[in-house]
Amino acid sequence: MTFLDFYNAILNTSVASYEDSPFPVKKSYFKKGEVITKYGQVEDSLYFMNSGIVEMSIKSYMSEKIIDFFFEKEMFCGFTSFLDQQPTDVQILALVDCEMEVIEREVLMQAYNFSLNVNKFARIMTEYGYIRKSNREKDLLTKTAEERYAEMFQTHSQYISNIPVNKIAKYLGIHPESLSRIRKKLHS
């Protein structure tokens, strides 16, 4: 799925080509281990994942924590920085080779001025991001690490083998040894 397909599906429209799109979209490639958004950078782009996996992490006083993973057919960025244009407190890193489509903030902001569809798309994506964040917070407060891992495995099983165990453990907020026990229990 391309960004154009995604855009059309979200808005139930039929923009035929990128030339007809209300804003330009660039294709971009990131190698495994490459930082897409650095700590302290002002986020100037919005990304749509064609293929690959990225992690979003944040530094805590003692360690680095993984906030989320993003997969194919998902949009992401350092959203707070994207909105307020202040340095971001998150880092986005490619876990595998990635192909993305990139929308620059400046052209998106210009498109808001003349396109109701772009405004609607942005509202829907913001709502989706809020719901995703809210669900993650609820899951952290109400579910065990085992339940969260089982859900992750159920919804993203095709990607799990490409994410190092220590990163999944960080995402779940547990030690890698605990994750090994959970995996053994669930897969036996």
mmCIF file of C-alpha atoms in Angstrom:
data_model
loop_
_atom_site.group_PDB
_atom_site.id
_atom_site.type_symbol
_atom_site.label_atom_id
_atom_site.label_comp_id
_atom_site.label_asym_id
_atom_site.label_seq_id
_atom_site.Cartn_x
_atom_site.Cartn_y
_atom_site.Cartn_z
ATOM 1 C CA MET A 1 0.000 0.000 0.000
ATOM 2 C CA THR A 2 1.293 3.450 -0.882
ATOM 3 C CA PHE A 3 0.563 6.667 0.945
ATOM 4 C CA LEU A 4 -1.816 7.665 -1.870
ATOM 5 C CA ASP A 5 -3.799 4.434 -1.378
ATOM 6 C CA PHE A 6 -3.867 5.094 2.370
ATOM 7 C CA TYR A 7 -4.978 8.715 1.883
ATOM 8 C CA ASN A 8 -7.755 7.645 -0.489
ATOM 9 C CA ALA A 9 -8.928 4.896 1.888
ATOM 10 C CA ILE A 10 -9.037 7.226 4.911
ATOM 11 C CA LEU A 11 -10.967 9.940 3.045
ATOM 12 C CA ASN A 12 -12.925 7.641 0.742
ATOM 13 C CA THR A 13 -11.637 9.654 -2.227
ATOM 14 C CA SER A 14 -9.937 8.781 -5.470
ATOM 15 C CA VAL A 15 -6.911 11.003 -5.956
ATOM 16 C CA ALA A 16 -5.552 9.317 -9.074
ATOM 17 C CA SER A 17 -1.874 10.223 -8.870
ATOM 18 C CA TYR A 18 0.710 12.010 -6.786
ATOM 19 C CA GLU A 19 0.567 14.875 -9.282
ATOM 20 C CA ASP A 20 -3.093 15.351 -8.256
ATOM 21 C CA SER A 21 -2.274 15.206 -4.542
ATOM 22 C CA PRO A 22 -2.777 18.399 -2.520
ATOM 23 C CA PHE A 23 0.864 18.207 -1.354
ATOM 24 C CA PRO A 24 4.057 16.617 -2.644
ATOM 25 C CA VAL A 25 5.203 13.288 -1.179
ATOM 26 C CA LYS A 26 8.805 12.096 -1.423
ATOM 27 C CA LYS A 27 10.025 8.524 -1.203
ATOM 28 C CA SER A 28 12.820 7.962 1.273
ATOM 29 C CA TYR A 29 14.921 4.989 2.370
ATOM 30 C CA PHE A 30 16.552 4.335 5.731
ATOM 31 C CA LYS A 31 19.011 1.553 6.498
ATOM 32 C CA LYS A 32 18.768 -0.669 9.562
ATOM 33 C CA GLY A 33 20.154 1.251 12.553
ATOM 34 C CA GLU A 34 19.770 4.652 10.921
ATOM 35 C CA VAL A 35 18.255 7.416 13.049
ATOM 36 C CA ILE A 36 15.279 9.042 11.364
ATOM 37 C CA THR A 37 14.536 11.639 14.046
ATOM 38 C CA LYS A 38 17.234 12.485 16.614
ATOM 39 C CA TYR A 39 16.759 13.564 20.204
ATOM 40 C CA GLY A 40 16.630 17.356 20.290
ATOM 41 C CA GLN A 41 15.782 17.721 16.601
ATOM 42 C CA VAL A 42 12.763 19.787 15.567
ATOM 43 C CA GLU A 43 10.497 17.394 13.661
ATOM 44 C CA ASP A 44 9.884 18.691 10.154
ATOM 45 C CA SER A 45 8.429 15.615 8.435
ATOM 46 C CA LEU A 46 5.587 13.158 8.677
ATOM 47 C CA TYR A 47 6.312 9.566 7.593
ATOM 48 C CA PHE A 48 4.218 6.818 6.033
ATOM 49 C CA MET A 49 5.787 3.349 6.250
ATOM 50 C CA ASN A 50 5.680 1.388 3.002
ATOM 51 C CA SER A 51 7.919 -1.359 4.371
ATOM 52 C CA GLY A 52 9.974 -1.758 7.492
ATOM 53 C CA ILE A 53 9.844 -1.292 11.257
ATOM 54 C CA VAL A 54 10.873 1.670 13.382
ATOM 55 C CA GLU A 55 11.040 2.176 17.120
ATOM 56 C CA MET A 56 10.255 5.371 18.984
ATOM 57 C CA SER A 57 12.220 5.759 22.215
ATOM 58 C CA ILE A 58 12.582 8.293 24.991
ATOM 59 C CA LYS A 59 15.335 8.805 27.560
ATOM 60 C CA SER A 60 14.386 8.415 31.187
ATOM 61 C CA TYR A 61 16.586 9.378 34.100
ATOM 62 C CA MET A 62 18.110 5.895 34.227
ATOM 63 C CA SER A 63 17.702 4.375 30.794
ATOM 64 C CA GLU A 64 16.119 4.588 27.387
ATOM 65 C CA LYS A 65 12.530 3.354 27.069
ATOM 66 C CA ILE A 66 10.732 2.282 23.919
ATOM 67 C CA ILE A 67 7.424 4.088 23.554
ATOM 68 C CA ASP A 68 6.167 2.340 20.428
ATOM 69 C CA PHE A 69 6.931 0.463 17.236
ATOM 70 C CA PHE A 70 5.559 1.469 13.841
ATOM 71 C CA PHE A 71 5.003 -0.948 10.975
ATOM 72 C CA GLU A 72 3.827 -1.001 7.366
ATOM 73 C CA LYS A 73 0.789 1.130 6.528
ATOM 74 C CA GLU A 74 1.277 3.385 9.554
ATOM 75 C CA MET A 75 2.075 7.077 9.864
ATOM 76 C CA PHE A 76 4.451 8.412 12.496
ATOM 77 C CA CYS A 77 6.711 11.268 13.530
ATOM 78 C CA GLY A 78 7.868 13.013 16.680
ATOM 79 C CA PHE A 79 4.337 14.359 16.880
ATOM 80 C CA THR A 80 4.644 16.872 19.721
ATOM 81 C CA SER A 81 7.673 18.460 18.062
ATOM 82 C CA PHE A 82 5.911 18.338 14.680
ATOM 83 C CA LEU A 83 3.052 20.369 16.157
ATOM 84 C CA ASP A 84 4.842 22.839 18.425
ATOM 85 C CA GLN A 85 8.161 23.047 16.527
ATOM 86 C CA GLN A 86 10.162 22.597 19.728
ATOM 87 C CA PRO A 87 13.050 20.097 20.014
ATOM 88 C CA THR A 88 11.758 16.562 20.358
ATOM 89 C CA ASP A 89 12.314 14.354 23.380
ATOM 90 C CA VAL A 90 11.969 11.174 21.308
ATOM 91 C CA GLN A 91 14.183 9.360 18.849
ATOM 92 C CA ILE A 92 12.966 7.322 15.883
ATOM 93 C CA LEU A 93 15.257 4.533 14.688
ATOM 94 C CA ALA A 94 14.981 2.092 11.764
ATOM 95 C CA LEU A 95 15.061 -1.493 13.090
ATOM 96 C CA VAL A 96 15.270 -2.933 9.565
ATOM 97 C CA ASP A 97 15.769 -1.385 6.131
ATOM 98 C CA CYS A 98 12.756 0.879 5.571
ATOM 99 C CA GLU A 99 10.991 2.451 2.626
ATOM 100 C CA MET A 100 8.853 5.441 3.521
ATOM 101 C CA GLU A 101 6.948 8.251 1.943
ATOM 102 C CA VAL A 102 7.656 11.619 3.519
ATOM 103 C CA ILE A 103 5.499 14.728 3.770
ATOM 104 C CA GLU A 104 7.319 17.881 4.797
ATOM 105 C CA ARG A 105 5.626 19.918 7.509
ATOM 106 C CA GLU A 106 5.887 23.162 5.555
ATOM 107 C CA VAL A 107 3.989 21.834 2.526
ATOM 108 C CA LEU A 108 1.385 20.181 4.741
ATOM 109 C CA MET A 109 0.798 23.484 6.556
ATOM 110 C CA GLN A 110 0.372 25.235 3.198
ATOM 111 C CA ALA A 111 -2.109 22.569 2.058
ATOM 112 C CA TYR A 112 -4.236 23.222 5.173
ATOM 113 C CA ASN A 113 -4.950 26.679 3.757
ATOM 114 C CA PHE A 114 -6.707 25.455 0.630
ATOM 115 C CA SER A 115 -7.789 21.836 1.103
ATOM 116 C CA LEU A 116 -10.658 20.698 3.269
ATOM 117 C CA ASN A 117 -9.614 17.081 2.577
ATOM 118 C CA VAL A 118 -6.110 17.696 3.946
ATOM 119 C CA ASN A 119 -7.625 19.202 7.104
ATOM 120 C CA LYS A 120 -9.977 16.231 7.446
ATOM 121 C CA PHE A 121 -7.137 13.762 6.883
ATOM 122 C CA ALA A 122 -4.992 15.486 9.530
ATOM 123 C CA ARG A 123 -7.872 15.459 12.007
ATOM 124 C CA ILE A 124 -8.498 11.746 11.448
ATOM 125 C CA MET A 125 -4.780 10.938 11.821
ATOM 126 C CA THR A 126 -4.573 13.031 15.000
ATOM 127 C CA GLU A 127 -7.607 11.210 16.415
ATOM 128 C CA TYR A 128 -6.036 7.875 15.520
ATOM 129 C CA GLY A 129 -2.781 8.889 17.234
ATOM 130 C CA TYR A 130 -4.643 9.971 20.358
ATOM 131 C CA ILE A 131 -6.590 6.703 20.526
ATOM 132 C CA ARG A 132 -3.398 4.688 20.008
ATOM 133 C CA LYS A 133 -1.626 6.580 22.805
ATOM 134 C CA SER A 134 -4.621 6.337 25.125
ATOM 135 C CA ASN A 135 -4.949 2.584 24.535
ATOM 136 C CA ARG A 136 -1.226 2.113 25.215
ATOM 137 C CA GLU A 137 -1.535 3.978 28.518
ATOM 138 C CA LYS A 138 -4.583 1.930 29.534
ATOM 139 C CA ASP A 139 -2.822 -1.307 28.616
ATOM 140 C CA LEU A 140 0.202 -0.353 30.750
ATOM 141 C CA LEU A 141 -2.078 0.314 33.715
ATOM 142 C CA THR A 142 -4.474 -2.624 33.406
ATOM 143 C CA LYS A 143 -2.731 -5.524 31.659
ATOM 144 C CA THR A 144 0.156 -7.746 32.570
ATOM 145 C CA ALA A 145 3.291 -7.869 30.437
ATOM 146 C CA GLU A 146 2.185 -11.333 29.334
ATOM 147 C CA GLU A 147 -1.184 -10.007 28.136
ATOM 148 C CA ARG A 148 0.472 -7.099 26.316
ATOM 149 C CA TYR A 149 2.979 -9.414 24.630
ATOM 150 C CA ALA A 150 0.196 -11.826 23.594
ATOM 151 C CA GLU A 151 -1.710 -8.933 21.992
ATOM 152 C CA MET A 152 1.432 -7.687 20.269
ATOM 153 C CA PHE A 153 2.108 -11.185 18.971
ATOM 154 C CA GLN A 154 -1.484 -11.551 17.776
ATOM 155 C CA THR A 155 -1.579 -8.222 15.919
ATOM 156 C CA HIS A 156 2.007 -8.062 14.630
ATOM 157 C CA SER A 157 3.296 -11.637 14.542
ATOM 158 C CA GLN A 158 4.827 -11.161 11.081
ATOM 159 C CA TYR A 159 7.147 -8.478 12.504
ATOM 160 C CA ILE A 160 8.066 -9.862 15.941
ATOM 161 C CA SER A 161 10.986 -11.957 14.679
ATOM 162 C CA ASN A 162 12.599 -8.783 13.259
ATOM 163 C CA ILE A 163 12.580 -6.967 16.599
ATOM 164 C CA PRO A 164 15.369 -7.847 19.048
ATOM 165 C CA VAL A 165 14.113 -9.453 22.258
ATOM 166 C CA ASN A 166 15.698 -6.746 24.430
ATOM 167 C CA LYS A 167 13.729 -4.064 22.526
ATOM 168 C CA ILE A 168 10.425 -5.913 22.939
ATOM 169 C CA ALA A 169 11.240 -6.267 26.648
ATOM 170 C CA LYS A 170 11.928 -2.511 26.901
ATOM 171 C CA TYR A 171 8.623 -1.813 25.173
ATOM 172 C CA LEU A 172 6.805 -4.074 27.647
ATOM 173 C CA GLY A 173 8.710 -2.596 30.588
ATOM 174 C CA ILE A 174 10.264 -5.906 31.687
ATOM 175 C CA HIS A 175 13.653 -7.619 31.687
ATOM 176 C CA PRO A 176 14.631 -9.787 28.680
ATOM 177 C CA GLU A 177 14.722 -12.875 30.928
ATOM 178 C CA SER A 178 11.090 -12.272 31.919
ATOM 179 C CA LEU A 179 10.152 -11.959 28.254
ATOM 180 C CA SER A 180 11.906 -15.261 27.525
ATOM 181 C CA ARG A 181 9.762 -16.959 30.184
ATOM 182 C CA ILE A 182 6.582 -15.350 28.772
ATOM 183 C CA ARG A 183 7.480 -16.429 25.224
ATOM 184 C CA LYS A 184 8.216 -19.973 26.363
ATOM 185 C CA LYS A 185 4.888 -20.173 28.208
ATOM 186 C CA LEU A 186 2.851 -18.765 25.300
ATOM 187 C CA HIS A 187 4.505 -20.859 22.615
ATOM 188 C CA SER A 188 4.409 -24.195 24.469
#
